[in-house]
mmCIF file with all atom_site columns, C-alpha atoms in Angstrom:
data_model
loop_
_atom_site.group_PDB
_atom_site.id
_atom_site.type_symbol
_atom_site.label_atom_id
_atom_site.label_alt_id
_atom_site.label_comp_id
_atom_site.label_asym_id
_atom_site.label_entity_id
_atom_site.label_seq_id
_atom_site.pdbx_PDB_ins_code
_atom_site.Cartn_x
_atom_site.Cartn_y
_atom_site.Cartn_z
_atom_site.occupancy
_atom_site.B_iso_or_equiv
_atom_site.pdbx_formal_charge
_atom_site.auth_seq_id
_atom_site.auth_comp_id
_atom_site.auth_asym_id
_atom_site.auth_atom_id
_atom_site.pdbx_PDB_model_num
ATOM 1   C CA . MET A 1 1   ? 116.304 167.791 88.161  1.00 0.00 ? 1   MET A CA 1
ATOM 2   C CA . ALA A 1 2   ? 113.358 169.360 85.912  1.00 0.00 ? 2   ALA A CA 1
ATOM 3   C CA . THR A 1 3   ? 111.526 172.479 87.787  1.00 0.00 ? 3   THR A CA 1
ATOM 4   C CA . GLY A 1 4   ? 108.870 171.252 89.818  1.00 0.00 ? 4   GLY A CA 1
ATOM 5   C CA . ALA A 1 5   ? 110.384 168.078 89.491  1.00 0.00 ? 5   ALA A CA 1
ATOM 6   C CA . THR A 1 6   ? 109.608 166.090 93.189  1.00 0.00 ? 6   THR A CA 1
ATOM 7   C CA . GLU A 1 7   ? 112.233 163.456 94.380  1.00 0.00 ? 7   GLU A CA 1
ATOM 8   C CA . ALA A 1 8   ? 111.057 160.213 95.554  1.00 0.00 ? 8   ALA A CA 1
ATOM 9   C CA . LYS A 1 9   ? 111.111 158.566 98.706  1.00 0.00 ? 9   LYS A CA 1
ATOM 10  C CA . ALA A 1 10  ? 110.330 155.072 100.036 1.00 0.00 ? 10  ALA A CA 1
ATOM 11  C CA . LYS A 1 11  ? 109.173 155.543 103.693 1.00 0.00 ? 11  LYS A CA 1
ATOM 12  C CA . VAL A 1 12  ? 108.278 151.822 104.835 1.00 0.00 ? 12  VAL A CA 1
ATOM 13  C CA . HIS A 1 13  ? 107.109 150.455 107.953 1.00 0.00 ? 13  HIS A CA 1
ATOM 14  C CA . GLU A 1 14  ? 105.241 147.378 109.590 1.00 0.00 ? 14  GLU A CA 1
ATOM 15  C CA . ARG A 1 15  ? 101.136 147.419 110.563 1.00 0.00 ? 15  ARG A CA 1
ATOM 16  C CA . GLY A 1 16  ? 99.634  144.389 111.721 1.00 0.00 ? 16  GLY A CA 1
ATOM 17  C CA . GLY A 1 17  ? 102.357 142.603 109.372 1.00 0.00 ? 17  GLY A CA 1
ATOM 18  C CA . VAL A 1 18  ? 102.056 143.257 106.548 1.00 0.00 ? 18  VAL A CA 1
ATOM 19  C CA . ALA A 1 19  ? 105.661 145.826 105.097 1.00 0.00 ? 19  ALA A CA 1
ATOM 20  C CA . VAL A 1 20  ? 103.940 148.759 103.955 1.00 0.00 ? 20  VAL A CA 1
ATOM 21  C CA . ILE A 1 21  ? 105.923 151.335 101.456 1.00 0.00 ? 21  ILE A CA 1
ATOM 22  C CA . GLU A 1 22  ? 105.006 154.704 101.537 1.00 0.00 ? 22  GLU A CA 1
ATOM 23  C CA . LEU A 1 23  ? 105.713 155.828 98.015  1.00 0.00 ? 23  LEU A CA 1
ATOM 24  C CA . HIS A 1 24  ? 106.207 160.023 97.490  1.00 0.00 ? 24  HIS A CA 1
ATOM 25  C CA . GLY A 1 25  ? 107.159 162.144 94.759  1.00 0.00 ? 25  GLY A CA 1
ATOM 26  C CA . GLU A 1 26  ? 108.193 161.407 91.079  1.00 0.00 ? 26  GLU A CA 1
ATOM 27  C CA . ILE A 1 27  ? 108.465 157.251 90.194  1.00 0.00 ? 27  ILE A CA 1
ATOM 28  C CA . ASN A 1 28  ? 111.161 157.575 87.321  1.00 0.00 ? 28  ASN A CA 1
ATOM 29  C CA . ARG A 1 29  ? 113.974 156.414 86.933  1.00 0.00 ? 29  ARG A CA 1
ATOM 30  C CA . SER A 1 30  ? 115.398 158.370 89.268  1.00 0.00 ? 30  SER A CA 1
ATOM 31  C CA . ALA A 1 31  ? 114.099 156.487 91.708  1.00 0.00 ? 31  ALA A CA 1
ATOM 32  C CA . GLU A 1 32  ? 115.223 153.308 91.180  1.00 0.00 ? 32  GLU A CA 1
ATOM 33  C CA . ALA A 1 33  ? 117.574 153.510 93.626  1.00 0.00 ? 33  ALA A CA 1
ATOM 34  C CA . VAL A 1 34  ? 114.683 154.753 96.218  1.00 0.00 ? 34  VAL A CA 1
ATOM 35  C CA . ILE A 1 35  ? 112.141 152.177 95.199  1.00 0.00 ? 35  ILE A CA 1
ATOM 36  C CA . GLU A 1 36  ? 114.958 149.074 95.889  1.00 0.00 ? 36  GLU A CA 1
ATOM 37  C CA . ARG A 1 37  ? 116.214 150.707 98.914  1.00 0.00 ? 37  ARG A CA 1
ATOM 38  C CA . GLY A 1 38  ? 112.478 150.599 100.429 1.00 0.00 ? 38  GLY A CA 1
ATOM 39  C CA . TYR A 1 39  ? 112.124 147.220 99.156  1.00 0.00 ? 39  TYR A CA 1
ATOM 40  C CA . GLU A 1 40  ? 115.033 145.705 100.827 1.00 0.00 ? 40  GLU A CA 1
ATOM 41  C CA . GLU A 1 41  ? 113.735 147.353 103.595 1.00 0.00 ? 41  GLU A CA 1
ATOM 42  C CA . ALA A 1 42  ? 110.496 145.340 103.565 1.00 0.00 ? 42  ALA A CA 1
ATOM 43  C CA . ALA A 1 43  ? 111.946 142.724 103.192 1.00 0.00 ? 43  ALA A CA 1
ATOM 44  C CA . ALA A 1 44  ? 113.952 142.656 106.075 1.00 0.00 ? 44  ALA A CA 1
ATOM 45  C CA . LEU A 1 45  ? 110.930 143.111 108.140 1.00 0.00 ? 45  LEU A CA 1
ATOM 46  C CA . GLY A 1 46  ? 110.120 138.989 107.280 1.00 0.00 ? 46  GLY A CA 1
ATOM 47  C CA . PRO A 1 47  ? 106.369 140.067 105.811 1.00 0.00 ? 47  PRO A CA 1
ATOM 48  C CA . SER A 1 48  ? 104.327 137.721 103.735 1.00 0.00 ? 48  SER A CA 1
ATOM 49  C CA . SER A 1 49  ? 102.904 140.477 102.833 1.00 0.00 ? 49  SER A CA 1
ATOM 50  C CA . LEU A 1 50  ? 103.705 144.117 100.800 1.00 0.00 ? 50  LEU A CA 1
ATOM 51  C CA . LEU A 1 51  ? 101.547 147.183 100.304 1.00 0.00 ? 51  LEU A CA 1
ATOM 52  C CA . LEU A 1 52  ? 102.657 149.671 98.437  1.00 0.00 ? 52  LEU A CA 1
ATOM 53  C CA . ASP A 1 53  ? 101.142 152.970 99.058  1.00 0.00 ? 53  ASP A CA 1
ATOM 54  C CA . PHE A 1 54  ? 100.877 154.785 95.707  1.00 0.00 ? 54  PHE A CA 1
ATOM 55  C CA . GLY A 1 55  ? 98.835  158.683 98.320  1.00 0.00 ? 55  GLY A CA 1
ATOM 56  C CA . SER A 1 56  ? 101.518 160.841 97.943  1.00 0.00 ? 56  SER A CA 1
ATOM 57  C CA . VAL A 1 57  ? 103.005 159.854 94.645  1.00 0.00 ? 57  VAL A CA 1
ATOM 58  C CA . ASP A 1 58  ? 102.897 162.038 91.965  1.00 0.00 ? 58  ASP A CA 1
ATOM 59  C CA . TYR A 1 59  ? 103.661 161.075 89.311  1.00 0.00 ? 59  TYR A CA 1
ATOM 60  C CA . ILE A 1 60  ? 104.577 157.492 87.236  1.00 0.00 ? 60  ILE A CA 1
ATOM 61  C CA . ASN A 1 61  ? 106.262 156.916 83.931  1.00 0.00 ? 61  ASN A CA 1
ATOM 62  C CA . SER A 1 62  ? 106.977 154.220 82.136  1.00 0.00 ? 62  SER A CA 1
ATOM 63  C CA . THR A 1 63  ? 110.298 153.605 83.372  1.00 0.00 ? 63  THR A CA 1
ATOM 64  C CA . GLY A 1 64  ? 108.738 154.042 87.165  1.00 0.00 ? 64  GLY A CA 1
ATOM 65  C CA . ILE A 1 65  ? 105.575 150.619 85.888  1.00 0.00 ? 65  ILE A CA 1
ATOM 66  C CA . ALA A 1 66  ? 108.803 149.486 85.228  1.00 0.00 ? 66  ALA A CA 1
ATOM 67  C CA . LEU A 1 67  ? 110.136 149.572 88.351  1.00 0.00 ? 67  LEU A CA 1
ATOM 68  C CA . ILE A 1 68  ? 107.046 148.794 89.622  1.00 0.00 ? 68  ILE A CA 1
ATOM 69  C CA . VAL A 1 69  ? 106.966 145.515 87.920  1.00 0.00 ? 69  VAL A CA 1
ATOM 70  C CA . GLY A 1 70  ? 110.570 144.334 89.205  1.00 0.00 ? 70  GLY A CA 1
ATOM 71  C CA . VAL A 1 71  ? 108.734 144.481 92.702  1.00 0.00 ? 71  VAL A CA 1
ATOM 72  C CA . LEU A 1 72  ? 105.798 142.769 92.096  1.00 0.00 ? 72  LEU A CA 1
ATOM 73  C CA . ALA A 1 73  ? 108.767 139.984 90.491  1.00 0.00 ? 73  ALA A CA 1
ATOM 74  C CA . ARG A 1 74  ? 110.834 140.253 93.134  1.00 0.00 ? 74  ARG A CA 1
ATOM 75  C CA . ALA A 1 75  ? 107.875 139.741 95.957  1.00 0.00 ? 75  ALA A CA 1
ATOM 76  C CA . ARG A 1 76  ? 106.793 136.481 94.291  1.00 0.00 ? 76  ARG A CA 1
ATOM 77  C CA . ALA A 1 77  ? 110.294 134.920 93.755  1.00 0.00 ? 77  ALA A CA 1
ATOM 78  C CA . ASP A 1 78  ? 110.378 135.971 97.330  1.00 0.00 ? 78  ASP A CA 1
ATOM 79  C CA . GLY A 1 79  ? 107.195 134.116 98.253  1.00 0.00 ? 79  GLY A CA 1
ATOM 80  C CA . ARG A 1 80  ? 105.016 137.889 99.292  1.00 0.00 ? 80  ARG A CA 1
ATOM 81  C CA . THR A 1 81  ? 101.704 139.160 98.200  1.00 0.00 ? 81  THR A CA 1
ATOM 82  C CA . VAL A 1 82  ? 101.529 142.609 97.146  1.00 0.00 ? 82  VAL A CA 1
ATOM 83  C CA . ARG A 1 83  ? 98.851  145.417 97.917  1.00 0.00 ? 83  ARG A CA 1
ATOM 84  C CA . ALA A 1 84  ? 98.575  147.987 95.877  1.00 0.00 ? 84  ALA A CA 1
ATOM 85  C CA . CYS A 1 85  ? 96.388  151.071 97.427  1.00 0.00 ? 85  CYS A CA 1
ATOM 86  C CA . GLY A 1 86  ? 96.013  155.178 97.176  1.00 0.00 ? 86  GLY A CA 1
ATOM 87  C CA . LEU A 1 87  ? 96.160  155.133 93.622  1.00 0.00 ? 87  LEU A CA 1
ATOM 88  C CA . SER A 1 88  ? 94.691  158.382 91.675  1.00 0.00 ? 88  SER A CA 1
ATOM 89  C CA . ASP A 1 89  ? 92.034  157.039 89.063  1.00 0.00 ? 89  ASP A CA 1
ATOM 90  C CA . HIS A 1 90  ? 94.318  157.497 86.055  1.00 0.00 ? 90  HIS A CA 1
ATOM 91  C CA . TYR A 1 91  ? 96.583  155.442 88.406  1.00 0.00 ? 91  TYR A CA 1
ATOM 92  C CA . ARG A 1 92  ? 94.167  152.639 88.806  1.00 0.00 ? 92  ARG A CA 1
ATOM 93  C CA . GLU A 1 93  ? 93.040  152.268 85.214  1.00 0.00 ? 93  GLU A CA 1
ATOM 94  C CA . ILE A 1 94  ? 97.139  152.057 83.570  1.00 0.00 ? 94  ILE A CA 1
ATOM 95  C CA . PHE A 1 95  ? 97.357  149.511 86.195  1.00 0.00 ? 95  PHE A CA 1
ATOM 96  C CA . GLU A 1 96  ? 94.366  148.399 85.382  1.00 0.00 ? 96  GLU A CA 1
ATOM 97  C CA . ILE A 1 97  ? 95.837  148.883 81.321  1.00 0.00 ? 97  ILE A CA 1
ATOM 98  C CA . THR A 1 98  ? 99.184  147.135 81.601  1.00 0.00 ? 98  THR A CA 1
ATOM 99  C CA . ARG A 1 99  ? 97.911  144.468 82.714  1.00 0.00 ? 99  ARG A CA 1
ATOM 100 C CA . LEU A 1 100 ? 99.924  145.112 86.858  1.00 0.00 ? 100 LEU A CA 1
ATOM 101 C CA . ALA A 1 101 ? 96.654  144.757 88.394  1.00 0.00 ? 101 ALA A CA 1
ATOM 102 C CA . ASP A 1 102 ? 96.514  141.593 87.635  1.00 0.00 ? 102 ASP A CA 1
ATOM 103 C CA . PHE A 1 103 ? 99.347  141.001 89.863  1.00 0.00 ? 103 PHE A CA 1
ATOM 104 C CA . MET A 1 104 ? 98.158  142.561 92.857  1.00 0.00 ? 104 MET A CA 1
ATOM 105 C CA . THR A 1 105 ? 94.788  143.577 94.718  1.00 0.00 ? 105 THR A CA 1
ATOM 106 C CA . ILE A 1 106 ? 94.618  147.394 94.084  1.00 0.00 ? 106 ILE A CA 1
ATOM 107 C CA . HIS A 1 107 ? 92.421  149.129 97.724  1.00 0.00 ? 107 HIS A CA 1
ATOM 108 C CA . ALA A 1 108 ? 91.552  152.620 97.225  1.00 0.00 ? 108 ALA A CA 1
ATOM 109 C CA . ASP A 1 109 ? 93.338  153.214 101.130 1.00 0.00 ? 109 ASP A CA 1
ATOM 110 C CA . GLU A 1 110 ? 95.410  151.467 103.511 1.00 0.00 ? 110 GLU A CA 1
ATOM 111 C CA . ALA A 1 111 ? 92.996  150.606 106.260 1.00 0.00 ? 111 ALA A CA 1
ATOM 112 C CA . SER A 1 112 ? 90.996  148.671 103.161 1.00 0.00 ? 112 SER A CA 1
ATOM 113 C CA . ALA A 1 113 ? 94.239  146.933 102.303 1.00 0.00 ? 113 ALA A CA 1
ATOM 114 C CA . LEU A 1 114 ? 94.969  145.765 105.682 1.00 0.00 ? 114 LEU A CA 1
ATOM 115 C CA . ALA A 1 115 ? 91.393  144.695 106.690 1.00 0.00 ? 115 ALA A CA 1
ATOM 116 C CA . GLU A 1 116 ? 91.840  141.774 103.484 1.00 0.00 ? 116 GLU A CA 1
ATOM 117 C CA . ALA A 1 117 ? 95.650  141.394 104.271 1.00 0.00 ? 117 ALA A CA 1
ATOM 118 C CA . SER A 1 118 ? 94.255  140.097 108.097 1.00 0.00 ? 118 SER A CA 1
ATOM 119 C CA . GLY A 1 119 ? 91.640  138.816 106.646 1.00 0.00 ? 119 GLY A CA 1
#
């Protein structure tokens, strides 16, 4: 791993019937297994909705975007909706340019995402 790189981590918890996947560090090729385990752990909770929390993500590269697309595809195949929160303005713009935002609702924070999910 390069100097200064932050290893990816995923913490999963359930809040209000929504599986929240808190992502930490750098979302790149080395994060693939972490993302996969995070999705599996979240899916095991049996929710109809997932929230990807990017609030502690330092960096996302093109491979990381592809991993997120993979999560979206799996969630859709499993009949789950996906929301996102905690994106910096830069990554929010990237999600809009790449049209990822067309396939998930983006919120400023976890509270607003959970409020929409429960309402």
